[in-house]
mmCIF file of C-alpha atoms in Angstrom:
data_model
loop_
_atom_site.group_PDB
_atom_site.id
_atom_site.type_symbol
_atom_site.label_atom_id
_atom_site.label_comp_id
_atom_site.label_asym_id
_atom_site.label_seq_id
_atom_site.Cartn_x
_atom_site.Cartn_y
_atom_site.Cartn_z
ATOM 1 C CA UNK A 841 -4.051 18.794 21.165
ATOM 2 C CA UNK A 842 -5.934 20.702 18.703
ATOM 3 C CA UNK A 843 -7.181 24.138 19.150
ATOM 4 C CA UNK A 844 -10.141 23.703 17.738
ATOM 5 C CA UNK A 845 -12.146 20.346 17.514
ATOM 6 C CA UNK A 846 -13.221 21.167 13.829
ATOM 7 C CA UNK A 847 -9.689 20.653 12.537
ATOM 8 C CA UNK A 848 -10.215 16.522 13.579
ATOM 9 C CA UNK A 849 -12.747 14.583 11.022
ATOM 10 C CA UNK A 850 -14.775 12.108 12.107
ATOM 11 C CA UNK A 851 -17.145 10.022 10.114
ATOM 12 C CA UNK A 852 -20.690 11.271 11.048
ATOM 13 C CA UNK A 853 -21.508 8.068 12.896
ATOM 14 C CA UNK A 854 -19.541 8.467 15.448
ATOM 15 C CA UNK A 855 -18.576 12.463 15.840
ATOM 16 C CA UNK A 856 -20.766 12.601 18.764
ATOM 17 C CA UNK A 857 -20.004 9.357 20.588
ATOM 18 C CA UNK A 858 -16.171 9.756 20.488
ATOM 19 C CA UNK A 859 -15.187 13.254 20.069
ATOM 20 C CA UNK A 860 -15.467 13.726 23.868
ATOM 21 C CA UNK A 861 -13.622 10.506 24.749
ATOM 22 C CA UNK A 862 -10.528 11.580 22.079
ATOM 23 C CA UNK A 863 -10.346 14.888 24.082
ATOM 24 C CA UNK A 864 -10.140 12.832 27.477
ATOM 25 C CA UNK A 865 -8.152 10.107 26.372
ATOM 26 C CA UNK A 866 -6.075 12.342 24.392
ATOM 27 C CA UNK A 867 -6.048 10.178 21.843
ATOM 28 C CA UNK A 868 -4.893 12.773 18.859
ATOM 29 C CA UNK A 869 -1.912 14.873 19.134
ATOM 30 C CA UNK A 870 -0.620 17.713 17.355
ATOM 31 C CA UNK A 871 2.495 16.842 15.603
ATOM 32 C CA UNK A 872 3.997 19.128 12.461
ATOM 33 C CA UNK A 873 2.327 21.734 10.061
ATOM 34 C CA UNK A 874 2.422 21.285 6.374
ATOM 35 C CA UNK A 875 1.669 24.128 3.531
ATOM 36 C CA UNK A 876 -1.128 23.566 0.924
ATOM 37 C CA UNK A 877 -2.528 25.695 -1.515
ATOM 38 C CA UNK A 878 -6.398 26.368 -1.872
ATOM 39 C CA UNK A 879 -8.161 28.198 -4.359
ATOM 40 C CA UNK A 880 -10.659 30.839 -2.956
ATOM 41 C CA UNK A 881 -12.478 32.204 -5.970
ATOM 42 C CA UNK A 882 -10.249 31.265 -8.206
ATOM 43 C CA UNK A 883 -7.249 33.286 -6.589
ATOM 44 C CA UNK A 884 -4.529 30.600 -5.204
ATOM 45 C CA UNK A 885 -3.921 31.059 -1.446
ATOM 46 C CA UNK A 886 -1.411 28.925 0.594
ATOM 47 C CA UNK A 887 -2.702 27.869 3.741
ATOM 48 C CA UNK A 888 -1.299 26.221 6.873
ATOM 49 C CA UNK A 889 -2.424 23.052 8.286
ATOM 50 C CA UNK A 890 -1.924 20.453 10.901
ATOM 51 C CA UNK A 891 -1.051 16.734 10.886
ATOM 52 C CA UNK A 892 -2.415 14.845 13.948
ATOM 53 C CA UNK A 893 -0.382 11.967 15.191
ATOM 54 C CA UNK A 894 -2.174 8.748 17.062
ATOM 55 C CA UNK A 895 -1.471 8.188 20.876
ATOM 56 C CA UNK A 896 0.203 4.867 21.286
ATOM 57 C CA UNK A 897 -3.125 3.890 22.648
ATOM 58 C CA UNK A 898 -4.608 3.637 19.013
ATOM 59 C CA UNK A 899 -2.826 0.481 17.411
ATOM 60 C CA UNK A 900 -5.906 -0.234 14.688
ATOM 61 C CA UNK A 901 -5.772 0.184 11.416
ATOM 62 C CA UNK A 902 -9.337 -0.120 10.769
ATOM 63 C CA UNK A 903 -10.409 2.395 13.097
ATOM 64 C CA UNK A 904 -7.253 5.020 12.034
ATOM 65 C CA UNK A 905 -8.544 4.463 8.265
ATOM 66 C CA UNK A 906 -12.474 4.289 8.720
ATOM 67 C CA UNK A 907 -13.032 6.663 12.480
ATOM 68 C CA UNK A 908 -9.976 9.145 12.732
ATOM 69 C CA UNK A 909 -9.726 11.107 9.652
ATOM 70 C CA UNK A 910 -6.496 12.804 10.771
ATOM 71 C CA UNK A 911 -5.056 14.866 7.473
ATOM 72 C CA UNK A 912 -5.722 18.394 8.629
ATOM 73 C CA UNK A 913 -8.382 20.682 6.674
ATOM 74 C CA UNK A 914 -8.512 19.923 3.012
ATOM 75 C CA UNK A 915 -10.232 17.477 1.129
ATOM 76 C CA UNK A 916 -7.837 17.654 -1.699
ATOM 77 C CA UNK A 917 -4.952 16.835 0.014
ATOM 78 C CA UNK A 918 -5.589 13.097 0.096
ATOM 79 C CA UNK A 919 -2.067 12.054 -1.335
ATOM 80 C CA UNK A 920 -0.602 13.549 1.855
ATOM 81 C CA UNK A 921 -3.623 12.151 4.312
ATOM 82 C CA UNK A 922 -2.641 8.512 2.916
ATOM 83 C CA UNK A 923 1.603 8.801 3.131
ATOM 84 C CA UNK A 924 0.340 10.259 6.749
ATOM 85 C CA UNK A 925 -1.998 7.038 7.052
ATOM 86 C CA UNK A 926 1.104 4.686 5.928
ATOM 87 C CA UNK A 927 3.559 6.534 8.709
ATOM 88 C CA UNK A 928 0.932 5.586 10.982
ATOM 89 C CA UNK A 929 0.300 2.139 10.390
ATOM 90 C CA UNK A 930 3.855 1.403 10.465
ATOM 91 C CA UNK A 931 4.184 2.502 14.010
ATOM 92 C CA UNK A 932 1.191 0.176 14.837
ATOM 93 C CA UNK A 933 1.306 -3.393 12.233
ATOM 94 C CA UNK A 934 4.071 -4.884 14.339
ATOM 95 C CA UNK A 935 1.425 -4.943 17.476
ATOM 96 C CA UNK A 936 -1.500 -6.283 16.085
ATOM 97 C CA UNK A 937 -0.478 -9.883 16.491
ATOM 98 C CA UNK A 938 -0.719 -10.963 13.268
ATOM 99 C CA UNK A 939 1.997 -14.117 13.723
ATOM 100 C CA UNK A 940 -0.346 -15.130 16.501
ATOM 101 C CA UNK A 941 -3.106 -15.084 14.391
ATOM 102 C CA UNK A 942 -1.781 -16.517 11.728
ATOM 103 C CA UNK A 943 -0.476 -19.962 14.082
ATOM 104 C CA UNK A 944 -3.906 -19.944 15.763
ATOM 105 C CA UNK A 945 -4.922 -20.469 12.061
ATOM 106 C CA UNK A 946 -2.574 -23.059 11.277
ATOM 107 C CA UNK A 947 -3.014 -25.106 14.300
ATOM 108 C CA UNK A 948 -7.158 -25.399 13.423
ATOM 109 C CA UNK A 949 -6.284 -26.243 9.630
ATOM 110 C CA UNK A 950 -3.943 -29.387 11.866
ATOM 111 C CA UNK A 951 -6.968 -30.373 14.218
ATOM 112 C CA UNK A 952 -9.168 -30.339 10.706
ATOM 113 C CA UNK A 953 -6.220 -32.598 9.131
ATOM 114 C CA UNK A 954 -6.242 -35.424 12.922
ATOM 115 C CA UNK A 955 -9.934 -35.313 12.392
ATOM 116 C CA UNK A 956 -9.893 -36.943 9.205
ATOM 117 C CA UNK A 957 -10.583 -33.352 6.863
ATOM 118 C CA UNK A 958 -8.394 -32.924 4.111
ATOM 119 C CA UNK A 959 -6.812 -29.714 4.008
ATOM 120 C CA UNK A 960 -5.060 -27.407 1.794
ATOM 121 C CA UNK A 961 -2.680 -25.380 3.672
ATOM 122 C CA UNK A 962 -2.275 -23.077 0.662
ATOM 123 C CA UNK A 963 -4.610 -21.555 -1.920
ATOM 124 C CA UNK A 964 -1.820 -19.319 -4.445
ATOM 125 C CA UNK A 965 -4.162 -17.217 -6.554
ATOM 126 C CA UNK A 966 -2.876 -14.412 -9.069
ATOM 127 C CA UNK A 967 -5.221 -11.100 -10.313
ATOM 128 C CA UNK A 968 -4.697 -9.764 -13.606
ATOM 129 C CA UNK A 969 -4.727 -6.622 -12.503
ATOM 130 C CA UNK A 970 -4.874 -4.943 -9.265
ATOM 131 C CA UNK A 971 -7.072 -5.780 -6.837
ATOM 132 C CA UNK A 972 -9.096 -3.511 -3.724
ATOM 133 C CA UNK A 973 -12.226 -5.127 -2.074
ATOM 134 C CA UNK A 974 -14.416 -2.454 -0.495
ATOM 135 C CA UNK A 975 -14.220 0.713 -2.211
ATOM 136 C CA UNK A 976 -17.959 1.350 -1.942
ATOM 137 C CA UNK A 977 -18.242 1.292 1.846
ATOM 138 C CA UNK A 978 -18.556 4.254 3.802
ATOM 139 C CA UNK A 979 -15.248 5.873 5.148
ATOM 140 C CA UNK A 980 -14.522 9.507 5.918
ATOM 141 C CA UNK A 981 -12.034 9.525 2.642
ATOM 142 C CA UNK A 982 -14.116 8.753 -0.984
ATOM 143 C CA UNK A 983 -13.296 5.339 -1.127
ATOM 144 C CA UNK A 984 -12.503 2.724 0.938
ATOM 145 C CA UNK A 985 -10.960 -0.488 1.511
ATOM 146 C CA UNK A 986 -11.886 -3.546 3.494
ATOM 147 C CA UNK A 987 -9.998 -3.820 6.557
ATOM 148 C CA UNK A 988 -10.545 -6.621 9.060
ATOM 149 C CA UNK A 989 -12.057 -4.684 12.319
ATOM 150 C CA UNK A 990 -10.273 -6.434 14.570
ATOM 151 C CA UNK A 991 -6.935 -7.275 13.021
ATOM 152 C CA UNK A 992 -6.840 -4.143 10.405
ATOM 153 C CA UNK A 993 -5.081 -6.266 8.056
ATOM 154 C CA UNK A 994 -6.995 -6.120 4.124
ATOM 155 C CA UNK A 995 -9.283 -9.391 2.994
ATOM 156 C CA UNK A 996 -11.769 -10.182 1.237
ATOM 157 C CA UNK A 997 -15.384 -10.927 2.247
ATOM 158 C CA UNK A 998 -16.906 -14.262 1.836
ATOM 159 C CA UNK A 999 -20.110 -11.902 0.189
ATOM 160 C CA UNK A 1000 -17.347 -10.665 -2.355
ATOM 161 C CA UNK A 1001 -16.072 -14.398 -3.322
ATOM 162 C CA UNK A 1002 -19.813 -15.258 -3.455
ATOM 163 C CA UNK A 1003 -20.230 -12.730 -6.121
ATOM 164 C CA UNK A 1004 -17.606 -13.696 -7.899
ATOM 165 C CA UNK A 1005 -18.374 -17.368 -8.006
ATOM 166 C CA UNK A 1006 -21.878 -16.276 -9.239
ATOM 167 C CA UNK A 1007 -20.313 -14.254 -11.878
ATOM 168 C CA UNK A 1008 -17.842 -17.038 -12.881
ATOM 169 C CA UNK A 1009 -20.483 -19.153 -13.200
ATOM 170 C CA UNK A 1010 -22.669 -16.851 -15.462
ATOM 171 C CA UNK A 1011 -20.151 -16.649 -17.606
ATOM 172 C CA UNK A 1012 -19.504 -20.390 -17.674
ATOM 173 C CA UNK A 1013 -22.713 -21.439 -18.575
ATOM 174 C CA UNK A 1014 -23.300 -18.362 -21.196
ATOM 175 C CA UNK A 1015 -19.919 -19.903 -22.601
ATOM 176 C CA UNK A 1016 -21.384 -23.863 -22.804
ATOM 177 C CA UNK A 1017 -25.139 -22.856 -24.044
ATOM 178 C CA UNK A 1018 -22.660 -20.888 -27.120
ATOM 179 C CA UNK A 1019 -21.087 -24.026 -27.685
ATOM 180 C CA UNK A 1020 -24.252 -26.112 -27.504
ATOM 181 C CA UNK A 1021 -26.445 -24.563 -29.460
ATOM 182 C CA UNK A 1022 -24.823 -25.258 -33.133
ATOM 183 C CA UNK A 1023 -24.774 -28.486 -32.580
ATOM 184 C CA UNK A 1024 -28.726 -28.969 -32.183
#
């Protein structure tokens, strides 16, 4: 356990609710120091800090990314916080379900499909470039990314596919009134 409760970030919406239960639960534990160098006045100073592991109790991805800020002291060392965030969620993807999920999914699609629906069973979509829904929510990091609260796995929002429909749209029509127009 910590030493001192101002080592462990929380997002401000819920330091007060949870920081008590984390100390009963003990839901954080101490688990290895790492060095990092901070600049105090401009003078370089190495300084010591602590990783916090998860209790087993923890198995969320959503609430390890968005709720437990675990990295330690220093803003700056986010590269470490997210290869610490990675170690973590590998301990806790293979409990989350997901197969279940994913059958429970399947098996509606098939009632949709005796009902008389028909129904694509696969939608393959490709980006041009890389894709991250959710970077302008709130999250104890800069950015974030949208993680199902339940499940902790990433999707996107039907808001987000609404927006991009609109956009596609837009463009579509800005496209036909171009190709219109000479011709009148």
């Amino acid at each position: 356990m910590p030493d001192k409760w101002t080592e462990v970030k929380l997002s401000d919406s819920f330091k007060g609710k949870i920081q008590s239960s984390i100390r009963d639960l003990n839901l954080i534990i101490k688990n290895e120091k790492y060095e990092f160098e901070e600049k105090d006045n401009g003078v370089k100073k190495k300084r010591i800090g602590w990783w916090y592991e998860l209790n087993e109790l923890v198995d969320n991805p959503f609430l390890l990314y968005h709720h437990l800020f675990i990295p330690g002291d220093e803003k700056d060392n986010k590269k470490e916080y997210l290869k610490n965030f990675v170690k973590q969620y590998e301990k806790v993807k293979y409990k989350m379900g997901y197969e279940s999920l994913y059958q429970r999914f399947i098996s509606l699609l098939n009632n949709y499909e005796t009902i008389g629906y028909k129904v694509e069973k696969s939608l393959n979509l490709q980006t041009d470039w890389r894709l991250i829904v959710g970077l302008g929510g709130e999250s104890a990091l800069e950015t974030s990314i949208c993680l199902h609260p339940l499940y902790g796995f990433p999707y996107i929002p039907g808001n987000a596919v609404k927006g991009i429909a609109k956009a596609a749209s837009i463009l579509l029509n800005e496209a036909l009134n171009q190709l219109l127009l000479p011709l009148v």
